[in-house]
Structures are given as structure tokens and as C-alpha cells.
Amino acid sequence: MIRDAIRRRRVGGRDALVASLEDLAGRLAHEEQARAAFIGKVSHELRTPLTVIKGYVYTLQRAEGDSSKAAKLSVIDGECERLSYMIESLLELSRVRAGHVRVCETTFALRPCVEEVAERLEAVARHRDVGIRVEWSDTDATVLGDENRLRQVFANLIGNGIKYAPPRTDVIVTGRVAGGSVAVSVEDRGRGIAEADLPFIFDEFFQAPERSEPGAGLGLAIARELAEAHGGRIDVSSRVGEGACFTVTLPTTADDR
């Protein structure tokens, strides 16, 4: 009888723990959805006044003959563009997290997608005296997903690599296929990221001190959400002074397995 009582107590304790964890997970999910909805609504409301400001700035620029005043208007216009980009990024992040972003499912080869993004960013790289080198294993891979959305992911990672790579170095993009998945790594030889900052690097608005460059700190958060929407993930490895390597891992289609 004593053994039965102890067994019932243990079972009851496990059930209570499971119920408590499920309740906590549910509340956290609800809070995340509420936060995403709030960010989305605020960002949407900011669009209208910003559009009005930009309209008046454009009108004043066309009518202004004083070069000093025109220069100040140009600064205002530039800041409006920066705010507009931040608002659109916030809206994109809130839509992805709320599951409102449609991810088209088509089968396509990943290598040409990555190479196209790298080619489009070559002019930006040359401007910073940086090269882009794409290295791919002999076997290409096909994935199921939204090619435009994945272009967005790789454009963010390669663009970041260009931003932080020292002059006269290369951003190395490596693709390899193994075990039913394809991994694409983007590596730079820049300042790197401190180990203490790595767990937070994909959080919105977070910028590691070693990588403090102009920007809203939203690109990596969006990239991670989009990768996960494709059943994949993004990992990062880095050491201060030795650069950073971001790796996107995606499942391949059945034909590649």
C-alpha cells in the first residue's frame, strides 16, 4: 500500500509539472503573439505620418533654390528613408512571427539562387574593396520553398558579411550537401562577435558592440524567422578578431536524399 501511495504521488507530481510547463509555454506563446501584434499595429500607424512628411519634403525640395536649405531638406529626406526602412522591417518581422507571411512552395535549385544574390551584391562589395567568393560542393541541392524569401535571407547574410569584412578580404560563401540537408555558410574575416553576445545576435534590435554599424538590428531576426518557416535554421559561430560564420541549413527535397 505504501509503494502504491508513493507511485501515485510521483505520477501526480509529474502530471502537475507537465501541466505547469504547458501552461507556461502557452502564456509565453500568447505574450509573443501579443507583442508581435502590437509592433505590427504601431509600425502600421507610423506609415501615414511618415508618408506625409516625405511628401512635404519632396515638395519643398523641388521649390527650394537656397543650397543650404536644400542640403538640410536632403538630410531630412535621408532620415525619413531610414525610418521607412525600419518600419517596413518591423512590419515584416511581425507578419512572419504571426504566421501571416505566405511562403510559396516551389522546388528549385539552391545554388543558382545563392549565386544570383552574390552577383547582385558584387557592386556593393567592390565599393568597400571586398570580394565575394562562392564555393559549392560538386552536388547541387533542390529545396522546397519560396525562392524570393530565401534570396532575402542570403542577401542579409552576405550583405552583413560585406559590411564587416576588412578591405582586401573576401566574404566566402560555401555550400555543401549532406544527410538530407543543404548547408550554406557565409563567412567574413571581420571583428567577430563576443561569445557572450552570440545567444542574442538574432534578437530584434540587438547589435553586438563589435558589429555596431548603422542599421535597425532587424535583418538577422527576419532571416532566422524565414529560415525556420522553411523548416530550416541559422547557426552562428564567431570569435572576436577572427570574423563570423553564419550557416543556413535547409532540408532538401526527396530526390536529393
mmCIF file with all atom_site columns, N, CA, C and O in Angstrom, residues 110-123 132 134 147-148 150-159 162 173:
data_model
loop_
_atom_site.group_PDB
_atom_site.id
_atom_site.type_symbol
_atom_site.label_atom_id
_atom_site.label_alt_id
_atom_site.label_comp_id
_atom_site.label_asym_id
_atom_site.label_entity_id
_atom_site.label_seq_id
_atom_site.pdbx_PDB_ins_code
_atom_site.Cartn_x
_atom_site.Cartn_y
_atom_site.Cartn_z
_atom_site.occupancy
_atom_site.B_iso_or_equiv
_atom_site.pdbx_formal_charge
_atom_site.auth_seq_id
_atom_site.auth_comp_id
_atom_site.auth_asym_id
_atom_site.auth_atom_id
_atom_site.pdbx_PDB_model_num
ATOM 1   N N  . LEU A 1 110 ? 19.147 25.397 -55.211 1.00 0.00 ? 110 LEU A N  1
ATOM 2   C CA . LEU A 1 110 ? 19.555 26.453 -54.290 1.00 0.00 ? 110 LEU A CA 1
ATOM 3   C C  . LEU A 1 110 ? 20.807 27.189 -54.765 1.00 0.00 ? 110 LEU A C  1
ATOM 4   O O  . LEU A 1 110 ? 20.929 28.400 -54.559 1.00 0.00 ? 110 LEU A O  1
ATOM 5   N N  . ARG A 1 111 ? 21.726 26.473 -55.414 1.00 0.00 ? 111 ARG A N  1
ATOM 6   C CA . ARG A 1 111 ? 22.993 27.101 -55.796 1.00 0.00 ? 111 ARG A CA 1
ATOM 7   C C  . ARG A 1 111 ? 22.791 28.321 -56.706 1.00 0.00 ? 111 ARG A C  1
ATOM 8   O O  . ARG A 1 111 ? 23.364 29.387 -56.429 1.00 0.00 ? 111 ARG A O  1
ATOM 9   N N  . PRO A 1 112 ? 22.007 28.226 -57.790 1.00 0.00 ? 112 PRO A N  1
ATOM 10  C CA . PRO A 1 112 ? 21.813 29.422 -58.622 1.00 0.00 ? 112 PRO A CA 1
ATOM 11  C C  . PRO A 1 112 ? 21.178 30.568 -57.854 1.00 0.00 ? 112 PRO A C  1
ATOM 12  O O  . PRO A 1 112 ? 21.483 31.743 -58.136 1.00 0.00 ? 112 PRO A O  1
ATOM 13  N N  . CYS A 1 113 ? 20.312 30.251 -56.906 1.00 0.00 ? 113 CYS A N  1
ATOM 14  C CA . CYS A 1 113 ? 19.675 31.287 -56.082 1.00 0.00 ? 113 CYS A CA 1
ATOM 15  C C  . CYS A 1 113 ? 20.732 32.049 -55.292 1.00 0.00 ? 113 CYS A C  1
ATOM 16  O O  . CYS A 1 113 ? 20.754 33.282 -55.277 1.00 0.00 ? 113 CYS A O  1
ATOM 17  N N  . VAL A 1 114 ? 21.631 31.309 -54.635 1.00 0.00 ? 114 VAL A N  1
ATOM 18  C CA . VAL A 1 114 ? 22.686 31.928 -53.825 1.00 0.00 ? 114 VAL A CA 1
ATOM 19  C C  . VAL A 1 114 ? 23.660 32.707 -54.712 1.00 0.00 ? 114 VAL A C  1
ATOM 20  O O  . VAL A 1 114 ? 24.062 33.826 -54.390 1.00 0.00 ? 114 VAL A O  1
ATOM 21  N N  . GLU A 1 115 ? 24.027 32.125 -55.853 1.00 0.00 ? 115 GLU A N  1
ATOM 22  C CA . GLU A 1 115 ? 24.974 32.794 -56.760 1.00 0.00 ? 115 GLU A CA 1
ATOM 23  C C  . GLU A 1 115 ? 24.382 34.088 -57.319 1.00 0.00 ? 115 GLU A C  1
ATOM 24  O O  . GLU A 1 115 ? 25.109 35.073 -57.504 1.00 0.00 ? 115 GLU A O  1
ATOM 25  N N  . GLU A 1 116 ? 23.081 34.087 -57.578 1.00 0.00 ? 116 GLU A N  1
ATOM 26  C CA . GLU A 1 116 ? 22.436 35.303 -58.085 1.00 0.00 ? 116 GLU A CA 1
ATOM 27  C C  . GLU A 1 116 ? 22.498 36.422 -57.046 1.00 0.00 ? 116 GLU A C  1
ATOM 28  O O  . GLU A 1 116 ? 22.762 37.585 -57.369 1.00 0.00 ? 116 GLU A O  1
ATOM 29  N N  . VAL A 1 117 ? 22.241 36.081 -55.786 1.00 0.00 ? 117 VAL A N  1
ATOM 30  C CA . VAL A 1 117 ? 22.317 37.079 -54.717 1.00 0.00 ? 117 VAL A CA 1
ATOM 31  C C  . VAL A 1 117 ? 23.741 37.621 -54.606 1.00 0.00 ? 117 VAL A C  1
ATOM 32  O O  . VAL A 1 117 ? 23.953 38.842 -54.497 1.00 0.00 ? 117 VAL A O  1
ATOM 33  N N  . ALA A 1 118 ? 24.723 36.726 -54.641 1.00 0.00 ? 118 ALA A N  1
ATOM 34  C CA . ALA A 1 118 ? 26.126 37.153 -54.550 1.00 0.00 ? 118 ALA A CA 1
ATOM 35  C C  . ALA A 1 118 ? 26.484 38.084 -55.712 1.00 0.00 ? 118 ALA A C  1
ATOM 36  O O  . ALA A 1 118 ? 27.185 39.097 -55.524 1.00 0.00 ? 118 ALA A O  1
ATOM 37  N N  . GLU A 1 119 ? 26.005 37.753 -56.897 1.00 0.00 ? 119 GLU A N  1
ATOM 38  C CA . GLU A 1 119 ? 26.302 38.578 -58.082 1.00 0.00 ? 119 GLU A CA 1
ATOM 39  C C  . GLU A 1 119 ? 25.683 39.969 -57.940 1.00 0.00 ? 119 GLU A C  1
ATOM 40  O O  . GLU A 1 119 ? 26.298 40.976 -58.298 1.00 0.00 ? 119 GLU A O  1
ATOM 41  N N  . ARG A 1 120 ? 24.469 40.032 -57.394 1.00 0.00 ? 120 ARG A N  1
ATOM 42  C CA . ARG A 1 120 ? 23.801 41.322 -57.231 1.00 0.00 ? 120 ARG A CA 1
ATOM 43  C C  . ARG A 1 120 ? 24.517 42.213 -56.222 1.00 0.00 ? 120 ARG A C  1
ATOM 44  O O  . ARG A 1 120 ? 24.423 43.448 -56.298 1.00 0.00 ? 120 ARG A O  1
ATOM 45  N N  . LEU A 1 121 ? 25.227 41.601 -55.289 1.00 0.00 ? 121 LEU A N  1
ATOM 46  C CA . LEU A 1 121 ? 25.898 42.371 -54.244 1.00 0.00 ? 121 LEU A CA 1
ATOM 47  C C  . LEU A 1 121 ? 27.359 42.662 -54.560 1.00 0.00 ? 121 LEU A C  1
ATOM 48  O O  . LEU A 1 121 ? 28.059 43.275 -53.752 1.00 0.00 ? 121 LEU A O  1
ATOM 49  N N  . GLU A 1 122 ? 27.814 42.246 -55.728 1.00 0.00 ? 122 GLU A N  1
ATOM 50  C CA . GLU A 1 122 ? 29.220 42.455 -56.086 1.00 0.00 ? 122 GLU A CA 1
ATOM 51  C C  . GLU A 1 122 ? 29.586 43.937 -56.163 1.00 0.00 ? 122 GLU A C  1
ATOM 52  O O  . GLU A 1 122 ? 30.682 44.335 -55.748 1.00 0.00 ? 122 GLU A O  1
ATOM 53  N N  . ALA A 1 123 ? 28.682 44.764 -56.669 1.00 0.00 ? 123 ALA A N  1
ATOM 54  C CA . ALA A 1 123 ? 28.981 46.199 -56.770 1.00 0.00 ? 123 ALA A CA 1
ATOM 55  C C  . ALA A 1 123 ? 29.154 46.808 -55.381 1.00 0.00 ? 123 ALA A C  1
ATOM 56  O O  . ALA A 1 123 ? 30.044 47.647 -55.164 1.00 0.00 ? 123 ALA A O  1
ATOM 57  N N  . ILE A 1 132 ? 33.674 38.653 -53.115 1.00 0.00 ? 132 ILE A N  1
ATOM 58  C CA . ILE A 1 132 ? 32.738 37.595 -52.737 1.00 0.00 ? 132 ILE A CA 1
ATOM 59  C C  . ILE A 1 132 ? 33.155 36.325 -53.464 1.00 0.00 ? 132 ILE A C  1
ATOM 60  O O  . ILE A 1 132 ? 33.249 36.313 -54.696 1.00 0.00 ? 132 ILE A O  1
ATOM 61  N N  . VAL A 1 134 ? 32.199 32.329 -53.998 1.00 0.00 ? 134 VAL A N  1
ATOM 62  C CA . VAL A 1 134 ? 31.217 31.262 -53.793 1.00 0.00 ? 134 VAL A CA 1
ATOM 63  C C  . VAL A 1 134 ? 31.871 29.920 -54.080 1.00 0.00 ? 134 VAL A C  1
ATOM 64  O O  . VAL A 1 134 ? 32.407 29.706 -55.169 1.00 0.00 ? 134 VAL A O  1
ATOM 65  N N  . GLU A 1 147 ? 11.555 30.984 -53.229 1.00 0.00 ? 147 GLU A N  1
ATOM 66  C CA . GLU A 1 147 ? 12.883 31.416 -53.663 1.00 0.00 ? 147 GLU A CA 1
ATOM 67  C C  . GLU A 1 147 ? 13.138 32.876 -53.319 1.00 0.00 ? 147 GLU A C  1
ATOM 68  O O  . GLU A 1 147 ? 14.244 33.240 -52.905 1.00 0.00 ? 147 GLU A O  1
ATOM 69  N N  . ASN A 1 148 ? 12.132 33.726 -53.449 1.00 0.00 ? 148 ASN A N  1
ATOM 70  C CA . ASN A 1 148 ? 12.321 35.141 -53.140 1.00 0.00 ? 148 ASN A CA 1
ATOM 71  C C  . ASN A 1 148 ? 12.615 35.355 -51.666 1.00 0.00 ? 148 ASN A C  1
ATOM 72  O O  . ASN A 1 148 ? 13.444 36.192 -51.292 1.00 0.00 ? 148 ASN A O  1
ATOM 73  N N  . LEU A 1 150 ? 14.019 33.178 -49.628 1.00 0.00 ? 150 LEU A N  1
ATOM 74  C CA . LEU A 1 150 ? 15.367 32.692 -49.338 1.00 0.00 ? 150 LEU A CA 1
ATOM 75  C C  . LEU A 1 150 ? 16.418 33.637 -49.906 1.00 0.00 ? 150 LEU A C  1
ATOM 76  O O  . LEU A 1 150 ? 17.499 33.789 -49.323 1.00 0.00 ? 150 LEU A O  1
ATOM 77  N N  . ARG A 1 151 ? 16.119 34.281 -51.031 1.00 0.00 ? 151 ARG A N  1
ATOM 78  C CA . ARG A 1 151 ? 17.028 35.322 -51.519 1.00 0.00 ? 151 ARG A CA 1
ATOM 79  C C  . ARG A 1 151 ? 17.190 36.407 -50.456 1.00 0.00 ? 151 ARG A C  1
ATOM 80  O O  . ARG A 1 151 ? 18.279 36.936 -50.247 1.00 0.00 ? 151 ARG A O  1
ATOM 81  N N  . GLN A 1 152 ? 16.087 36.746 -49.803 1.00 0.00 ? 152 GLN A N  1
ATOM 82  C CA . GLN A 1 152 ? 16.113 37.753 -48.749 1.00 0.00 ? 152 GLN A CA 1
ATOM 83  C C  . GLN A 1 152 ? 17.036 37.331 -47.613 1.00 0.00 ? 152 GLN A C  1
ATOM 84  O O  . GLN A 1 152 ? 17.797 38.140 -47.075 1.00 0.00 ? 152 GLN A O  1
ATOM 85  N N  . VAL A 1 153 ? 16.984 36.054 -47.244 1.00 0.00 ? 153 VAL A N  1
ATOM 86  C CA . VAL A 1 153 ? 17.841 35.532 -46.181 1.00 0.00 ? 153 VAL A CA 1
ATOM 87  C C  . VAL A 1 153 ? 19.309 35.663 -46.562 1.00 0.00 ? 153 VAL A C  1
ATOM 88  O O  . VAL A 1 153 ? 20.135 36.199 -45.794 1.00 0.00 ? 153 VAL A O  1
ATOM 89  N N  . PHE A 1 154 ? 19.655 35.183 -47.760 1.00 0.00 ? 154 PHE A N  1
ATOM 90  C CA . PHE A 1 154 ? 21.066 35.198 -48.170 1.00 0.00 ? 154 PHE A CA 1
ATOM 91  C C  . PHE A 1 154 ? 21.559 36.612 -48.463 1.00 0.00 ? 154 PHE A C  1
ATOM 92  O O  . PHE A 1 154 ? 22.736 36.918 -48.240 1.00 0.00 ? 154 PHE A O  1
ATOM 93  N N  . ALA A 1 155 ? 20.676 37.474 -48.932 1.00 0.00 ? 155 ALA A N  1
ATOM 94  C CA . ALA A 1 155 ? 21.077 38.869 -49.157 1.00 0.00 ? 155 ALA A CA 1
ATOM 95  C C  . ALA A 1 155 ? 21.441 39.532 -47.834 1.00 0.00 ? 155 ALA A C  1
ATOM 96  O O  . ALA A 1 155 ? 22.408 40.305 -47.761 1.00 0.00 ? 155 ALA A O  1
ATOM 97  N N  . ASN A 1 156 ? 20.696 39.216 -46.791 1.00 0.00 ? 156 ASN A N  1
ATOM 98  C CA . ASN A 1 156 ? 21.012 39.786 -45.482 1.00 0.00 ? 156 ASN A CA 1
ATOM 99  C C  . ASN A 1 156 ? 22.360 39.284 -44.973 1.00 0.00 ? 156 ASN A C  1
ATOM 100 O O  . ASN A 1 156 ? 23.205 40.063 -44.511 1.00 0.00 ? 156 ASN A O  1
ATOM 101 N N  . LEU A 1 157 ? 22.591 37.967 -45.084 1.00 0.00 ? 157 LEU A N  1
ATOM 102 C CA . LEU A 1 157 ? 23.830 37.398 -44.550 1.00 0.00 ? 157 LEU A CA 1
ATOM 103 C C  . LEU A 1 157 ? 25.049 37.838 -45.349 1.00 0.00 ? 157 LEU A C  1
ATOM 104 O O  . LEU A 1 157 ? 26.088 38.199 -44.770 1.00 0.00 ? 157 LEU A O  1
ATOM 105 N N  . ILE A 1 158 ? 24.935 37.810 -46.671 1.00 0.00 ? 158 ILE A N  1
ATOM 106 C CA . ILE A 1 158 ? 26.077 38.235 -47.495 1.00 0.00 ? 158 ILE A CA 1
ATOM 107 C C  . ILE A 1 158 ? 26.304 39.738 -47.348 1.00 0.00 ? 158 ILE A C  1
ATOM 108 O O  . ILE A 1 158 ? 27.440 40.205 -47.279 1.00 0.00 ? 158 ILE A O  1
ATOM 109 N N  . GLY A 1 159 ? 25.212 40.497 -47.288 1.00 0.00 ? 159 GLY A N  1
ATOM 110 C CA . GLY A 1 159 ? 25.338 41.945 -47.089 1.00 0.00 ? 159 GLY A CA 1
ATOM 111 C C  . GLY A 1 159 ? 26.022 42.270 -45.772 1.00 0.00 ? 159 GLY A C  1
ATOM 112 O O  . GLY A 1 159 ? 26.872 43.168 -45.700 1.00 0.00 ? 159 GLY A O  1
ATOM 113 N N  . ILE A 1 162 ? 29.749 41.578 -46.117 1.00 0.00 ? 162 ILE A N  1
ATOM 114 C CA . ILE A 1 162 ? 30.417 42.670 -46.824 1.00 0.00 ? 162 ILE A CA 1
ATOM 115 C C  . ILE A 1 162 ? 30.642 43.854 -45.879 1.00 0.00 ? 162 ILE A C  1
ATOM 116 O O  . ILE A 1 162 ? 31.698 44.490 -45.872 1.00 0.00 ? 162 ILE A O  1
ATOM 117 N N  . VAL A 1 173 ? 31.299 32.266 -49.370 1.00 0.00 ? 173 VAL A N  1
ATOM 118 C CA . VAL A 1 173 ? 30.001 31.603 -49.310 1.00 0.00 ? 173 VAL A CA 1
ATOM 119 C C  . VAL A 1 173 ? 30.205 30.152 -49.725 1.00 0.00 ? 173 VAL A C  1
ATOM 120 O O  . VAL A 1 173 ? 30.611 29.869 -50.849 1.00 0.00 ? 173 VAL A O  1
#
